[in-house]
XYZ file of C-alpha atoms in Angstrom:
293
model
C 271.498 304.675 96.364
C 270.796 308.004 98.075
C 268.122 309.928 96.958
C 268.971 312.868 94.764
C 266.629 315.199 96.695
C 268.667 315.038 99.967
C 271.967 316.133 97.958
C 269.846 319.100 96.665
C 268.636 319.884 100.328
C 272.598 319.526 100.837
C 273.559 322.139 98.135
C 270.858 324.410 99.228
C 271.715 324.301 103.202
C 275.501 325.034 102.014
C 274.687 327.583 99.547
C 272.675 329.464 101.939
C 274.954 328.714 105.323
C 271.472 328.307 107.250
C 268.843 326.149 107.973
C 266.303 328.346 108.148
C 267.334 330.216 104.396
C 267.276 326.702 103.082
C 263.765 325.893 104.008
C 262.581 328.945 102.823
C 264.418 328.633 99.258
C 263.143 325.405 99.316
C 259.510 325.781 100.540
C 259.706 323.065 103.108
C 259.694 323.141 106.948
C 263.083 323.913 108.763
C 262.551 320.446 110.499
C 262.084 319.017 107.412
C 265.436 320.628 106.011
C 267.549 319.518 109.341
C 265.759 316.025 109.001
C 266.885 315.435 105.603
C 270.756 316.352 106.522
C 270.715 313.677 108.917
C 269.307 311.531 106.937
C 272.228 312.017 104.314
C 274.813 312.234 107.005
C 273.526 308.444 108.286
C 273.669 307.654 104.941
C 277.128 308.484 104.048
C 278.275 307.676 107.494
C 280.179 310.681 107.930
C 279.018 314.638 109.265
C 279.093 317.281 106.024
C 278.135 320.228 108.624
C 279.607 322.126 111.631
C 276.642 323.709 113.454
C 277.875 327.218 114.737
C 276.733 330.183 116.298
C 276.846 331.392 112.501
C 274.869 328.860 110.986
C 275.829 325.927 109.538
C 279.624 325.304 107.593
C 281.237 322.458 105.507
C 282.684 320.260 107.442
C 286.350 319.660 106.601
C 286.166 315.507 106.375
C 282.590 315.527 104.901
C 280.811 318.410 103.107
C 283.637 320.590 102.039
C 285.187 317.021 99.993
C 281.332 316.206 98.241
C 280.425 319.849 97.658
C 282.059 320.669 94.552
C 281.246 317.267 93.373
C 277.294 317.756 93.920
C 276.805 321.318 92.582
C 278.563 319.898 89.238
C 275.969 317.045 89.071
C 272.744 319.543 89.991
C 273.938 321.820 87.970
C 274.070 319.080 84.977
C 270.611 317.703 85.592
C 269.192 321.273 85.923
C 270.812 321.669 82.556
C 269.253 318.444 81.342
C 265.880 319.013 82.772
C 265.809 322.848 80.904
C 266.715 321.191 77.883
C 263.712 318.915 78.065
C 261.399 321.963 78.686
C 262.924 324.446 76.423
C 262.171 321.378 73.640
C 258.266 321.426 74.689
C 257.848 324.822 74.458
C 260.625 326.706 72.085
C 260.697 325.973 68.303
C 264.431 325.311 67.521
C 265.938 321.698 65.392
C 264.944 320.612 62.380
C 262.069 319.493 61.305
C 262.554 316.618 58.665
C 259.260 316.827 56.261
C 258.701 313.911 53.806
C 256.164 314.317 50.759
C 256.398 314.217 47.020
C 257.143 316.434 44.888
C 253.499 317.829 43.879
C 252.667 317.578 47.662
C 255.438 319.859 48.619
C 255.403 322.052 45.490
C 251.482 323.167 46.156
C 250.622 322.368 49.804
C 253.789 322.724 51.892
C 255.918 325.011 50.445
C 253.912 328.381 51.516
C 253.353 326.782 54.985
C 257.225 326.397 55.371
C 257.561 329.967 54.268
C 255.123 331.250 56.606
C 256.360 329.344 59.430
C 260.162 330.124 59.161
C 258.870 334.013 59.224
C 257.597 332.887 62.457
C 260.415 330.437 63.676
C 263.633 331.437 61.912
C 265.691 329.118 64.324
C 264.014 326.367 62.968
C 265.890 324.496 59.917
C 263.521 322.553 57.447
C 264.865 318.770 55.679
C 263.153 317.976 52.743
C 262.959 314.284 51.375
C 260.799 313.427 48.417
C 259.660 310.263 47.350
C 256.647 308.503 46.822
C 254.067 308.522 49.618
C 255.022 304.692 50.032
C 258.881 305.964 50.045
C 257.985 308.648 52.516
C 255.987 306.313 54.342
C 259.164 303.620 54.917
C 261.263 306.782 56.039
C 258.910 307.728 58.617
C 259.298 304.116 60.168
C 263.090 303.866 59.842
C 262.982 307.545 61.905
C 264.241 309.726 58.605
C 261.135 311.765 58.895
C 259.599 313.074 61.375
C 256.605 314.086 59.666
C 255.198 313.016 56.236
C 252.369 314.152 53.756
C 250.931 311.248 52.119
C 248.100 310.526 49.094
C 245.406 308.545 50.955
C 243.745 306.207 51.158
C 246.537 304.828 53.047
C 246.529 301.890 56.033
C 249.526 301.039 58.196
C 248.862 299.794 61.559
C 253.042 301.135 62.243
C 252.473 305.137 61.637
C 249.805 307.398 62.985
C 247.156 309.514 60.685
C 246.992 312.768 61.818
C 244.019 314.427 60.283
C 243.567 315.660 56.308
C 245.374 318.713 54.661
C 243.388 319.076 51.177
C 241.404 317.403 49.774
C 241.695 316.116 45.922
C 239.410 316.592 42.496
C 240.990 313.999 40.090
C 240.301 315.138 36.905
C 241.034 314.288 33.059
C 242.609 317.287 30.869
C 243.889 317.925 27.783
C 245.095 320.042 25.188
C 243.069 321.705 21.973
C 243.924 318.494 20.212
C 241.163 316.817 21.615
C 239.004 319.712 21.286
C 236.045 317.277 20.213
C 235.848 316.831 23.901
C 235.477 320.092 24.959
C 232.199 321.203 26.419
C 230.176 317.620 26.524
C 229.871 315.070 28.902
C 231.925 312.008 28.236
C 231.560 309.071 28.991
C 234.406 307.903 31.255
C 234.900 304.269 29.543
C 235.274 306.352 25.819
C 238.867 307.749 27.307
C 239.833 303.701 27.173
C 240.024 304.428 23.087
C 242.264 307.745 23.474
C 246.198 308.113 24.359
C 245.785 308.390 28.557
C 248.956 309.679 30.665
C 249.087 308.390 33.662
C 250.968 307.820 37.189
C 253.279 304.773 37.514
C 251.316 302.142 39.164
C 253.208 302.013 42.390
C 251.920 305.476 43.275
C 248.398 305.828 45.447
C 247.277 308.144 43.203
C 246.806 305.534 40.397
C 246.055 302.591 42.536
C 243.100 304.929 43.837
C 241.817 305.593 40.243
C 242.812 301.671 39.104
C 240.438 300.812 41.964
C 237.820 302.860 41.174
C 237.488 301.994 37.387
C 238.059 298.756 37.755
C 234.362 298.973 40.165
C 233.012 300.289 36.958
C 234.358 296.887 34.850
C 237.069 299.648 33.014
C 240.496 299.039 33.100
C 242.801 301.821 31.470
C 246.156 301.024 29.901
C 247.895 304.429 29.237
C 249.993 304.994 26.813
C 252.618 306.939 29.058
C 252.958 306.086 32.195
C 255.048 309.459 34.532
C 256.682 309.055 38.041
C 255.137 312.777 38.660
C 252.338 314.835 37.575
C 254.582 317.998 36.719
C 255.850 315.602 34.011
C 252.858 314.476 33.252
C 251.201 318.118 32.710
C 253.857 319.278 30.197
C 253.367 315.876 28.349
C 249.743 317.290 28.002
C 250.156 320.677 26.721
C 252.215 319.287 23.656
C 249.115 317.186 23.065
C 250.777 314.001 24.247
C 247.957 312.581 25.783
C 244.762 312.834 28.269
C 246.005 313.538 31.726
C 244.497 312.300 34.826
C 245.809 314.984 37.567
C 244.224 316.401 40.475
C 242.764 319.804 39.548
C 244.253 321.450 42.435
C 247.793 320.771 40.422
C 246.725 322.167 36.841
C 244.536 324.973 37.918
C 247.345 327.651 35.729
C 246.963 325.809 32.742
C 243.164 325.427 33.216
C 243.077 329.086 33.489
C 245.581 330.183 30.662
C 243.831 327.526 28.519
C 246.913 325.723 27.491
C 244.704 322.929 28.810
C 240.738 322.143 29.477
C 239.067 319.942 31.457
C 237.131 316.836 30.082
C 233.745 316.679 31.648
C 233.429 313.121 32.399
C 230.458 310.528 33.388
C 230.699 309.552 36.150
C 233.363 311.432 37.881
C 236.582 310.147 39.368
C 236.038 310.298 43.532
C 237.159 312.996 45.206
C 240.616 311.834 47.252
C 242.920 313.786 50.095
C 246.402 314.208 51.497
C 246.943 313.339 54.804
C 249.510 313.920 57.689
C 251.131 310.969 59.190
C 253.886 310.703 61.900
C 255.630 308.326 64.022
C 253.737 305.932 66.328
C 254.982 306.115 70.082
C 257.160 309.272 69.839
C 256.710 312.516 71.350
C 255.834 315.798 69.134
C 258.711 318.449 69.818
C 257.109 321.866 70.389
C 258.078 322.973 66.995
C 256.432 320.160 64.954
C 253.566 320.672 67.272
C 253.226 324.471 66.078
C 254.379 323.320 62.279
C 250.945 321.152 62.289
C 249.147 323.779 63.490
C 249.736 325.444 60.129
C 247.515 323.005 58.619
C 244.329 322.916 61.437
């Protein structure tokens, strides 16, 4: 196969009609330009040029029939190659963002503002799910990025540094008001109504984990697939809710729910970035992540 560089020394010698102009468009030697044309015309096994007084012209059996044919395929590569670049340093596409509900609600959503202020070309998809949902749509390329309650380990994606980190915390309603302003022991909560996460979240097998290193093991009466749920059950006095503060801080504030100071305190958790193993970052995920440095 002929090397693609000696039809571009072609186009250029024909576009400029010298061998001198070419050279110099092409920052090479002249001898280097003239070599190259005879190394195509060998190749082909025909002449593409008629050397004149005037320069160099299209030969009628050779260069004049290829011509057309070769600035359509540069011109298609150049295309190709610009589209490449213009993808590594322009934010344009979508960005497909996967996090639940809570993650997106009070960690994303003001970066995605903020960004498309910045990047208006740039469309946004939004899937929620669990992190373990978001996590499986990440490998089967759905997402390109996803927010995820950690601890999490999967050899398959790639961690890409912490975006908050997370105070779990048990609240409540002036129903329990008994429990306002003491220290609790954490095991006494196993007697009162507890509201809880499903068990297939990370957020609960984070806090099953930990209590169950303390010999407790909580059985809640209500068990919620997402803490917004889980926060309203609280303020009609349904239960004790175990929900990061960073979620509830409103209602901590307004009072429509207190904190229950409790001994010894749940560990402080985070939420993480994680994207695709073995794929390239567009330039507009790269400057999404930023967001979050």
């Amino acid at each position: 196969m002929v090397n693609l560089e000696l039809y571009r020394v072609f186009y250029t010698v024909a576009k400029c009609g010298s061998l001198t102009k070419a050279a110099e468009e092409l920052f090479i030697s002249q001898p280097a330009v003239s070599q190259a044309i005879k190394q195509l015309e060998t190749q082909l096994g025909t002449s593409l040029f008629n050397r004149t007084h005037k320069g160099m012209e299209l030969s009628a059996q050779g260069g004049k029939l290829i011509y057309k044919s070769v600035e359509d395929a540069l011109t298609l590569l150049d295309s190709a190659e610009n589209a490449l670049i213009e993808l590594k340093t322009t934010a344009t596409g979508t960005i497909r963002i996967g996090a639940t509900d809570s993650i997106f609600s009070n960690l994303i959503a003001d970066k995605i503002v903020a960004f498309h202020e910045k990047y208006p070309a740039v469309k946004f998809d939004l899937i929620t799910g669990t992190t373990l949902d978001t996590i499986a749509q990440l490998k089967d390329n759905k997402c390109d990025i996803v927010f995820i309650n950690l601890p999490v380990s999967d050899k398959d994606v790639v961690l890409s540094g912490s975006v908050s980190l997370l105070s779990d915390i048990f609240v409540a309603n002036d129903k329990f008001s008994e429990l306002k302003d003491k220290t609790v022991p954490i095991k006494r909560l196993q007697e009162l109504p507890l509201l809880m996460m499903e068990k297939n979240t990370i957020a609960r097998q984070a806090t099953d984990n930990y209590l169950n290193s303390l010999g407790l093991n909580f059985i809640p009466d209500i068990e919620v697939a997402n803490w917004d749920l889980m926060l309203k059950l609280a303020i009609k006095g349904m239960g004790i809710g175990c929900v990061p503060r960073e979620y509830c801080t409103k209602y901590l504030e307004s009072g429509e729910l207190f904190e229950i100071n409790v001994s010894p305190t749940l560990p402080v958790r985070g939420v993480g970035m994680a994207l695709p193993k073995n794929i390239p970052v567009p330039y507009a995920l790269r400057e999404f992540i930023h967001l979050f440095k």
